[in-house]
Amino acid sequence: MAATLEQTSPPQGQVGRPRREGSPWTGLWAVVAKDMADHLTSVRMRILELLIVLTASGTVYVALQNLRGTTGSQDRFLFLRLFTTGQDPLPAFVGFLSFLVPLIAIALAFDAINGEFNQRTLSRVLAQPIYRDALLLGKFLAGLFTLALVMAAIWLLIMGLGILGLGVPPTGEEVARTLIFLLATIFYGGIWLVLAMLFSTLFRQPATAALASIAVWLFFMIFWGIVADILAAVFRPVQVGLVQEVIAQAELQMALARVSPNTLYAEAMIGLLQPSVRSFGILLPSQLQGALLGAPLPLGQSVLLIWPQLTGLIAATILLFAVCYVVFQRQEIRA
């Protein structure tokens, strides 16, 4: 009898709290499909897509003109130069991506939660058999899949224009390097996507969430490098001028700079699209003994080189999503 009472009575301290029934992910893919459809048919998404297509076409055209005049078809990584070759006043395509990817991600997510709240649809959605877990993850996956779809379309556009303009197909290693670069770009956008979702959960006004997201992006884009230099000079001052002091200050400055997602993405981009890059840190002459300067690294070695940056981008995305998840779970959703 006592055992029966233990099984049927709720534990002490949980009286009155509703218990979850079923999987917390029920309705996840319905949310993903609905939000992806909203993203892909929205006017702002079409404007951003048009901007990126024009940017990609312009930068690839300039790169093709430069490659035809300066490089022969014997270049082993001719296709990679389509992404990294620029001409004043147009920067290389990867330079544009550093600006455009955060803007697309923020535009996809700055009103993800507060938009539902202001339209008084959030409580209605959660009144259905859809838990908050599925709603938040579904909105994040919808934004990430939309971003991946846009980036994959641009990747195919550049490769197609390259084949038409250069007259040669890309090698297997070039395709593999650009695909890993595409993966790094998606997770770089994922950081700004989930950051915009976090501000969308914290602030009720979409404009406030958008401004806060853009402010964080501009801080890391423009000011964080200056802050890293100042902090490195304060904590690792060069007092006597010894080589060890200079190296210690430079290493601290690089470590602080890598707090910024922009630095991680830039280093991953350089390591993948410029195979001759062997290190991002300070190289002493003793470390270069036996090395063939200018010789490209194999793909596996380049992936090992950028592995910390790639895992850093993925870890930052997961960490920010966890913070957003906790904030959303504790938030009052009734209007």
mmCIF file of C-alpha atoms in Angstrom:
data_model
loop_
_atom_site.group_PDB
_atom_site.id
_atom_site.type_symbol
_atom_site.label_atom_id
_atom_site.label_comp_id
_atom_site.label_asym_id
_atom_site.label_seq_id
_atom_site.Cartn_x
_atom_site.Cartn_y
_atom_site.Cartn_z
ATOM 1 C CA MET A 1 0.000 0.000 0.000
ATOM 2 C CA ALA A 2 2.821 2.382 0.935
ATOM 3 C CA ALA A 3 4.609 1.489 -2.297
ATOM 4 C CA THR A 4 1.437 2.270 -4.238
ATOM 5 C CA LEU A 5 1.159 5.675 -2.590
ATOM 6 C CA GLU A 6 4.815 6.467 -3.435
ATOM 7 C CA GLN A 7 4.217 5.650 -7.085
ATOM 8 C CA THR A 8 1.028 7.708 -7.462
ATOM 9 C CA SER A 9 1.829 10.737 -5.277
ATOM 10 C CA PRO A 10 4.071 13.474 -6.702
ATOM 11 C CA PRO A 11 7.337 14.091 -4.852
ATOM 12 C CA GLN A 12 7.385 16.680 -2.082
ATOM 13 C CA GLY A 13 8.065 20.156 -3.440
ATOM 14 C CA GLN A 14 6.615 19.352 -6.868
ATOM 15 C CA VAL A 15 2.924 19.469 -5.956
ATOM 16 C CA GLY A 16 0.997 21.419 -8.561
ATOM 17 C CA ARG A 17 3.848 21.447 -11.145
ATOM 18 C CA PRO A 18 2.718 19.970 -14.467
ATOM 19 C CA ARG A 19 4.732 17.036 -15.653
ATOM 20 C CA ARG A 20 6.033 16.709 -19.161
ATOM 21 C CA GLU A 21 4.394 14.106 -21.300
ATOM 22 C CA GLY A 22 5.995 12.754 -24.438
ATOM 23 C CA SER A 23 9.168 13.876 -26.144
ATOM 24 C CA PRO A 24 10.335 17.481 -25.632
ATOM 25 C CA TRP A 25 11.116 17.567 -29.351
ATOM 26 C CA THR A 26 7.535 16.922 -30.507
ATOM 27 C CA GLY A 27 6.736 19.454 -33.217
ATOM 28 C CA LEU A 28 10.391 20.383 -33.788
ATOM 29 C CA TRP A 29 10.381 19.805 -37.542
ATOM 30 C CA ALA A 30 7.010 21.526 -37.947
ATOM 31 C CA VAL A 31 8.584 24.665 -36.422
ATOM 32 C CA VAL A 32 11.665 24.272 -38.664
ATOM 33 C CA ALA A 33 9.569 23.928 -41.836
ATOM 34 C CA LYS A 34 7.288 26.847 -40.959
ATOM 35 C CA ASP A 35 10.139 29.227 -40.065
ATOM 36 C CA MET A 36 12.233 28.246 -43.094
ATOM 37 C CA ALA A 37 9.257 28.980 -45.331
ATOM 38 C CA ASP A 38 8.840 32.367 -43.632
ATOM 39 C CA HIS A 39 12.564 33.174 -44.043
ATOM 40 C CA LEU A 40 12.806 32.155 -47.688
ATOM 41 C CA THR A 41 9.688 34.096 -48.716
ATOM 42 C CA SER A 42 10.390 37.261 -46.707
ATOM 43 C CA VAL A 43 11.296 40.516 -48.441
ATOM 44 C CA ARG A 44 14.389 41.155 -46.288
ATOM 45 C CA MET A 45 15.789 37.741 -47.219
ATOM 46 C CA ARG A 46 15.358 38.474 -50.918
ATOM 47 C CA ILE A 47 17.115 41.823 -50.516
ATOM 48 C CA LEU A 48 20.056 40.170 -48.737
ATOM 49 C CA GLU A 49 20.226 37.387 -51.331
ATOM 50 C CA LEU A 50 20.292 39.956 -54.134
ATOM 51 C CA LEU A 51 23.058 41.853 -52.361
ATOM 52 C CA ILE A 52 25.162 38.721 -51.919
ATOM 53 C CA VAL A 53 24.654 37.511 -55.484
ATOM 54 C CA LEU A 54 25.719 40.912 -56.842
ATOM 55 C CA THR A 55 28.722 40.935 -54.518
ATOM 56 C CA ALA A 56 29.750 37.402 -55.470
ATOM 57 C CA SER A 57 29.373 38.090 -59.191
ATOM 58 C CA GLY A 58 31.361 41.337 -58.984
ATOM 59 C CA THR A 59 34.229 39.975 -56.906
ATOM 60 C CA VAL A 60 34.515 36.773 -58.950
ATOM 61 C CA TYR A 61 34.542 38.790 -62.187
ATOM 62 C CA VAL A 62 37.387 40.947 -60.850
ATOM 63 C CA ALA A 63 39.246 37.848 -59.634
ATOM 64 C CA LEU A 64 38.883 36.190 -63.062
ATOM 65 C CA GLN A 65 40.298 39.262 -64.792
ATOM 66 C CA ASN A 66 43.297 39.266 -62.452
ATOM 67 C CA LEU A 67 43.899 35.527 -62.730
ATOM 68 C CA ARG A 68 43.813 35.578 -66.515
ATOM 69 C CA GLY A 69 46.458 38.307 -66.561
ATOM 70 C CA THR A 70 48.818 37.097 -63.844
ATOM 71 C CA THR A 71 48.448 33.346 -63.381
ATOM 72 C CA GLY A 72 48.753 30.469 -65.738
ATOM 73 C CA SER A 73 46.500 27.405 -65.824
ATOM 74 C CA GLN A 74 49.323 25.405 -64.205
ATOM 75 C CA ASP A 75 48.531 26.926 -60.804
ATOM 76 C CA ARG A 76 47.590 24.025 -58.540
ATOM 77 C CA PHE A 77 45.033 26.028 -56.534
ATOM 78 C CA LEU A 78 43.584 28.280 -59.222
ATOM 79 C CA PHE A 79 40.000 28.001 -57.945
ATOM 80 C CA LEU A 80 40.950 28.977 -54.417
ATOM 81 C CA ARG A 81 42.217 32.283 -55.768
ATOM 82 C CA LEU A 82 38.674 33.117 -56.883
ATOM 83 C CA PHE A 83 37.821 33.520 -53.194
ATOM 84 C CA THR A 84 40.931 35.424 -52.130
ATOM 85 C CA THR A 85 41.824 37.663 -55.089
ATOM 86 C CA GLY A 86 40.655 41.268 -55.030
ATOM 87 C CA GLN A 87 41.395 44.527 -56.761
ATOM 88 C CA ASP A 88 40.972 48.086 -55.492
ATOM 89 C CA PRO A 89 38.385 49.264 -54.650
ATOM 90 C CA LEU A 90 36.763 45.780 -54.435
ATOM 91 C CA PRO A 91 38.138 43.460 -51.734
ATOM 92 C CA ALA A 92 38.249 39.701 -52.155
ATOM 93 C CA PHE A 93 35.018 37.730 -51.796
ATOM 94 C CA VAL A 94 36.033 36.335 -48.404
ATOM 95 C CA GLY A 95 36.448 39.914 -47.188
ATOM 96 C CA PHE A 96 32.824 40.606 -48.086
ATOM 97 C CA LEU A 97 31.708 37.419 -46.340
ATOM 98 C CA SER A 98 33.133 38.645 -43.036
ATOM 99 C CA PHE A 99 30.645 41.533 -43.207
ATOM 100 C CA LEU A 100 27.670 39.940 -44.950
ATOM 101 C CA VAL A 101 27.364 36.664 -43.043
ATOM 102 C CA PRO A 102 26.797 38.352 -39.624
ATOM 103 C CA LEU A 103 24.286 40.734 -41.196
ATOM 104 C CA ILE A 104 22.317 37.857 -42.742
ATOM 105 C CA ALA A 105 22.368 35.886 -39.489
ATOM 106 C CA ILE A 106 21.207 38.880 -37.418
ATOM 107 C CA ALA A 107 18.491 39.671 -39.969
ATOM 108 C CA LEU A 108 17.195 36.097 -39.674
ATOM 109 C CA ALA A 109 16.946 36.001 -35.877
ATOM 110 C CA PHE A 110 16.615 39.466 -34.306
ATOM 111 C CA ASP A 111 12.802 39.069 -34.024
ATOM 112 C CA ALA A 112 12.613 35.290 -33.662
ATOM 113 C CA ILE A 113 11.143 35.297 -30.129
ATOM 114 C CA ASN A 114 9.993 38.859 -29.433
ATOM 115 C CA GLY A 115 8.212 38.939 -32.808
ATOM 116 C CA GLU A 116 6.055 36.001 -31.704
ATOM 117 C CA PHE A 117 5.497 37.675 -28.346
ATOM 118 C CA ASN A 118 4.466 41.023 -29.840
ATOM 119 C CA GLN A 119 2.055 39.321 -32.243
ATOM 120 C CA ARG A 120 0.635 37.394 -29.250
ATOM 121 C CA THR A 121 1.263 34.094 -31.020
ATOM 122 C CA LEU A 122 3.879 32.719 -28.612
ATOM 123 C CA SER A 123 1.390 31.557 -25.967
ATOM 124 C CA ARG A 124 -0.858 30.124 -28.688
ATOM 125 C CA VAL A 125 1.994 28.097 -30.179
ATOM 126 C CA LEU A 126 3.040 26.797 -26.771
ATOM 127 C CA ALA A 127 -0.588 25.907 -25.997
ATOM 128 C CA GLN A 128 -0.199 23.263 -28.710
ATOM 129 C CA PRO A 129 1.695 20.045 -27.950
ATOM 130 C CA ILE A 130 5.011 21.858 -28.585
ATOM 131 C CA TYR A 131 7.444 22.423 -25.718
ATOM 132 C CA ARG A 132 9.712 25.445 -25.428
ATOM 133 C CA ASP A 133 12.680 23.185 -26.197
ATOM 134 C CA ALA A 134 11.294 22.294 -29.614
ATOM 135 C CA LEU A 135 10.246 25.886 -30.364
ATOM 136 C CA LEU A 136 13.660 27.419 -29.569
ATOM 137 C CA LEU A 137 15.701 24.702 -31.266
ATOM 138 C CA GLY A 138 13.354 24.722 -34.251
ATOM 139 C CA LYS A 139 13.783 28.449 -34.751
ATOM 140 C CA PHE A 140 17.568 28.134 -34.469
ATOM 141 C CA LEU A 141 17.734 25.219 -36.914
ATOM 142 C CA ALA A 142 15.452 27.031 -39.357
ATOM 143 C CA GLY A 143 17.784 30.035 -39.356
ATOM 144 C CA LEU A 144 20.894 27.865 -39.614
ATOM 145 C CA PHE A 145 19.463 25.775 -42.469
ATOM 146 C CA THR A 146 18.389 28.926 -44.315
ATOM 147 C CA LEU A 147 21.873 30.392 -43.912
ATOM 148 C CA ALA A 148 23.422 27.106 -45.081
ATOM 149 C CA LEU A 149 21.129 27.071 -48.108
ATOM 150 C CA VAL A 150 22.120 30.601 -49.082
ATOM 151 C CA MET A 151 25.842 29.920 -48.591
ATOM 152 C CA ALA A 152 25.646 26.653 -50.582
ATOM 153 C CA ALA A 153 23.918 28.484 -53.452
ATOM 154 C CA ILE A 154 26.667 31.123 -53.480
ATOM 155 C CA TRP A 155 29.357 28.419 -53.348
ATOM 156 C CA LEU A 156 27.802 26.714 -56.384
ATOM 157 C CA LEU A 157 27.522 30.074 -58.170
ATOM 158 C CA ILE A 158 31.216 30.826 -57.660
ATOM 159 C CA MET A 159 32.322 27.358 -58.715
ATOM 160 C CA GLY A 160 30.121 27.552 -61.831
ATOM 161 C CA LEU A 161 31.435 31.005 -62.765
ATOM 162 C CA GLY A 162 34.971 29.736 -62.178
ATOM 163 C CA ILE A 163 34.521 26.777 -64.524
ATOM 164 C CA LEU A 164 33.041 29.033 -67.208
ATOM 165 C CA GLY A 165 35.679 31.736 -66.778
ATOM 166 C CA LEU A 166 38.794 29.607 -66.307
ATOM 167 C CA GLY A 167 37.830 26.736 -68.576
ATOM 168 C CA VAL A 168 39.151 24.077 -66.179
ATOM 169 C CA PRO A 169 37.342 22.096 -63.460
ATOM 170 C CA PRO A 170 38.403 22.333 -59.805
ATOM 171 C CA THR A 171 40.520 19.554 -58.350
ATOM 172 C CA GLY A 172 39.241 17.292 -55.597
ATOM 173 C CA GLU A 173 41.406 19.034 -53.003
ATOM 174 C CA GLU A 174 40.090 22.444 -54.025
ATOM 175 C CA VAL A 175 36.490 21.212 -53.694
ATOM 176 C CA ALA A 176 37.264 19.694 -50.269
ATOM 177 C CA ARG A 177 38.958 22.881 -49.020
ATOM 178 C CA THR A 178 36.071 25.085 -50.161
ATOM 179 C CA LEU A 179 33.499 22.713 -48.615
ATOM 180 C CA ILE A 180 35.257 22.869 -45.230
ATOM 181 C CA PHE A 181 35.448 26.646 -45.663
ATOM 182 C CA LEU A 182 31.678 26.586 -46.316
ATOM 183 C CA LEU A 183 31.172 24.639 -43.073
ATOM 184 C CA ALA A 184 33.265 27.172 -41.118
ATOM 185 C CA THR A 185 31.257 30.022 -42.686
ATOM 186 C CA ILE A 186 27.960 28.427 -41.611
ATOM 187 C CA PHE A 187 29.090 28.065 -37.991
ATOM 188 C CA TYR A 188 30.516 31.604 -38.070
ATOM 189 C CA GLY A 189 27.044 32.751 -39.052
ATOM 190 C CA GLY A 190 25.576 30.436 -36.395
ATOM 191 C CA ILE A 191 27.280 32.464 -33.662
ATOM 192 C CA TRP A 192 25.614 35.709 -34.773
ATOM 193 C CA LEU A 193 22.343 33.885 -35.379
ATOM 194 C CA VAL A 194 22.108 32.549 -31.836
ATOM 195 C CA LEU A 195 23.364 35.862 -30.411
ATOM 196 C CA ALA A 196 20.500 37.668 -32.163
ATOM 197 C CA MET A 197 18.101 35.011 -30.796
ATOM 198 C CA LEU A 198 19.449 35.641 -27.291
ATOM 199 C CA PHE A 199 18.798 39.385 -27.585
ATOM 200 C CA SER A 200 15.412 38.603 -29.118
ATOM 201 C CA THR A 201 14.621 36.650 -25.940
ATOM 202 C CA LEU A 202 15.939 39.357 -23.607
ATOM 203 C CA PHE A 203 14.360 42.415 -25.274
ATOM 204 C CA ARG A 204 10.702 42.814 -26.173
ATOM 205 C CA GLN A 205 11.365 45.274 -29.012
ATOM 206 C CA PRO A 206 12.868 43.817 -32.231
ATOM 207 C CA ALA A 207 14.675 47.103 -32.981
ATOM 208 C CA THR A 208 16.454 46.946 -29.623
ATOM 209 C CA ALA A 209 17.497 43.340 -30.251
ATOM 210 C CA ALA A 210 18.809 44.210 -33.717
ATOM 211 C CA LEU A 211 20.780 47.211 -32.443
ATOM 212 C CA ALA A 212 22.277 45.201 -29.572
ATOM 213 C CA SER A 213 23.359 42.418 -31.972
ATOM 214 C CA ILE A 214 24.926 44.880 -34.419
ATOM 215 C CA ALA A 215 26.663 46.697 -31.542
ATOM 216 C CA VAL A 216 28.306 43.454 -30.358
ATOM 217 C CA TRP A 217 29.338 42.626 -33.910
ATOM 218 C CA LEU A 218 30.871 46.082 -34.457
ATOM 219 C CA PHE A 219 32.663 45.879 -31.115
ATOM 220 C CA PHE A 220 34.399 42.633 -32.063
ATOM 221 C CA MET A 221 34.948 43.778 -35.650
ATOM 222 C CA ILE A 222 36.495 47.180 -34.917
ATOM 223 C CA PHE A 223 37.399 47.657 -31.257
ATOM 224 C CA TRP A 224 38.349 44.244 -29.884
ATOM 225 C CA GLY A 225 41.733 44.238 -31.631
ATOM 226 C CA ILE A 226 42.571 47.581 -29.995
ATOM 227 C CA VAL A 227 41.431 46.297 -26.597
ATOM 228 C CA ALA A 228 43.546 43.139 -27.039
ATOM 229 C CA ASP A 229 46.647 45.240 -27.806
ATOM 230 C CA ILE A 230 46.110 47.397 -24.704
ATOM 231 C CA LEU A 231 45.484 44.426 -22.399
ATOM 232 C CA ALA A 232 48.564 42.596 -23.725
ATOM 233 C CA ALA A 233 50.721 45.687 -23.116
ATOM 234 C CA VAL A 234 49.351 45.998 -19.556
ATOM 235 C CA PHE A 235 49.688 42.358 -18.495
ATOM 236 C CA ARG A 236 52.860 41.482 -20.486
ATOM 237 C CA PRO A 237 54.851 44.738 -20.691
ATOM 238 C CA VAL A 238 58.169 44.792 -22.533
ATOM 239 C CA GLN A 239 60.404 46.296 -19.851
ATOM 240 C CA VAL A 240 63.947 45.404 -20.916
ATOM 241 C CA GLY A 241 63.396 44.592 -24.575
ATOM 242 C CA LEU A 242 64.275 40.900 -24.379
ATOM 243 C CA VAL A 243 63.046 38.593 -27.119
ATOM 244 C CA GLN A 244 61.183 36.493 -24.562
ATOM 245 C CA GLU A 245 59.219 39.546 -23.395
ATOM 246 C CA VAL A 246 58.263 40.511 -26.933
ATOM 247 C CA ILE A 247 57.167 36.958 -27.735
ATOM 248 C CA ALA A 248 55.153 36.683 -24.509
ATOM 249 C CA GLN A 249 53.324 39.937 -25.255
ATOM 250 C CA ALA A 250 52.606 38.905 -28.846
ATOM 251 C CA GLU A 251 51.285 35.497 -27.756
ATOM 252 C CA LEU A 252 48.975 37.079 -25.175
ATOM 253 C CA GLN A 253 47.727 39.565 -27.767
ATOM 254 C CA MET A 254 46.931 36.734 -30.188
ATOM 255 C CA ALA A 255 45.188 34.707 -27.475
ATOM 256 C CA LEU A 256 42.999 37.686 -26.544
ATOM 257 C CA ALA A 257 42.257 38.463 -30.203
ATOM 258 C CA ARG A 258 40.975 34.908 -30.659
ATOM 259 C CA VAL A 259 38.135 35.634 -28.239
ATOM 260 C CA SER A 260 36.534 37.376 -31.216
ATOM 261 C CA PRO A 261 34.650 35.115 -33.671
ATOM 262 C CA ASN A 262 35.923 37.340 -36.480
ATOM 263 C CA THR A 263 39.535 36.401 -35.691
ATOM 264 C CA LEU A 264 38.712 32.684 -35.516
ATOM 265 C CA TYR A 265 36.888 32.845 -38.829
ATOM 266 C CA ALA A 266 39.646 34.861 -40.518
ATOM 267 C CA GLU A 267 42.329 32.379 -39.424
ATOM 268 C CA ALA A 268 40.237 29.388 -40.538
ATOM 269 C CA MET A 269 39.644 31.078 -43.870
ATOM 270 C CA ILE A 270 43.348 31.818 -44.417
ATOM 271 C CA GLY A 271 44.444 28.324 -43.409
ATOM 272 C CA LEU A 272 42.025 26.649 -45.815
ATOM 273 C CA LEU A 273 42.164 28.946 -48.850
ATOM 274 C CA GLN A 274 45.906 29.662 -48.734
ATOM 275 C CA PRO A 275 47.574 26.230 -48.495
ATOM 276 C CA SER A 276 51.067 27.747 -48.141
ATOM 277 C CA VAL A 277 50.209 29.131 -44.672
ATOM 278 C CA ARG A 278 51.887 26.950 -42.040
ATOM 279 C CA SER A 279 51.229 28.781 -38.794
ATOM 280 C CA PHE A 280 49.249 31.668 -37.311
ATOM 281 C CA GLY A 281 51.672 32.348 -34.490
ATOM 282 C CA ILE A 282 55.239 33.565 -34.226
ATOM 283 C CA LEU A 283 57.732 31.289 -35.959
ATOM 284 C CA LEU A 284 61.340 31.282 -34.797
ATOM 285 C CA PRO A 285 64.133 30.528 -37.282
ATOM 286 C CA SER A 286 64.848 27.270 -35.441
ATOM 287 C CA GLN A 287 61.274 26.107 -36.159
ATOM 288 C CA LEU A 288 61.713 26.618 -39.897
ATOM 289 C CA GLN A 289 64.684 24.284 -40.296
ATOM 290 C CA GLY A 290 63.937 21.698 -42.974
ATOM 291 C CA ALA A 291 60.718 23.395 -44.070
ATOM 292 C CA LEU A 292 60.105 24.177 -47.757
ATOM 293 C CA LEU A 293 59.004 27.795 -47.624
ATOM 294 C CA GLY A 294 56.098 28.486 -49.967
ATOM 295 C CA ALA A 295 55.286 24.789 -50.483
ATOM 296 C CA PRO A 296 51.554 24.064 -49.926
ATOM 297 C CA LEU A 297 50.459 21.953 -46.997
ATOM 298 C CA PRO A 298 48.416 18.803 -47.645
ATOM 299 C CA LEU A 299 44.706 19.090 -46.889
ATOM 300 C CA GLY A 300 44.987 17.052 -43.706
ATOM 301 C CA GLN A 301 47.713 19.319 -42.310
ATOM 302 C CA SER A 302 45.694 22.445 -43.157
ATOM 303 C CA VAL A 303 42.670 20.967 -41.341
ATOM 304 C CA LEU A 304 44.870 20.249 -38.310
ATOM 305 C CA LEU A 305 46.124 23.846 -38.471
ATOM 306 C CA ILE A 306 42.629 25.359 -38.376
ATOM 307 C CA TRP A 307 41.069 22.706 -36.098
ATOM 308 C CA PRO A 308 41.207 24.899 -32.933
ATOM 309 C CA GLN A 309 39.548 27.770 -34.792
ATOM 310 C CA LEU A 310 36.851 25.488 -36.260
ATOM 311 C CA THR A 311 36.045 23.860 -32.917
ATOM 312 C CA GLY A 312 36.070 27.307 -31.301
ATOM 313 C CA LEU A 313 33.377 28.514 -33.716
ATOM 314 C CA ILE A 314 31.245 25.413 -33.048
ATOM 315 C CA ALA A 315 31.750 25.627 -29.262
ATOM 316 C CA ALA A 316 30.803 29.328 -29.194
ATOM 317 C CA THR A 317 27.597 28.540 -31.100
ATOM 318 C CA ILE A 318 26.654 25.759 -28.651
ATOM 319 C CA LEU A 319 27.542 27.886 -25.600
ATOM 320 C CA LEU A 320 25.454 30.848 -26.748
ATOM 321 C CA PHE A 321 22.536 28.539 -27.559
ATOM 322 C CA ALA A 322 22.738 27.065 -24.050
ATOM 323 C CA VAL A 323 22.570 30.574 -22.536
ATOM 324 C CA CYS A 324 19.625 31.447 -24.787
ATOM 325 C CA TYR A 325 17.911 28.165 -23.795
ATOM 326 C CA VAL A 326 18.207 28.914 -20.063
ATOM 327 C CA VAL A 327 16.941 32.497 -20.491
ATOM 328 C CA PHE A 328 13.991 31.369 -22.615
ATOM 329 C CA GLN A 329 13.020 28.583 -20.199
ATOM 330 C CA ARG A 330 12.839 31.045 -17.297
ATOM 331 C CA GLN A 331 10.947 33.745 -19.152
ATOM 332 C CA GLU A 332 7.289 34.623 -18.640
ATOM 333 C CA ILE A 333 5.505 34.110 -21.957
ATOM 334 C CA ARG A 334 2.044 35.367 -21.090
ATOM 335 C CA ALA A 335 1.313 38.753 -22.657
#
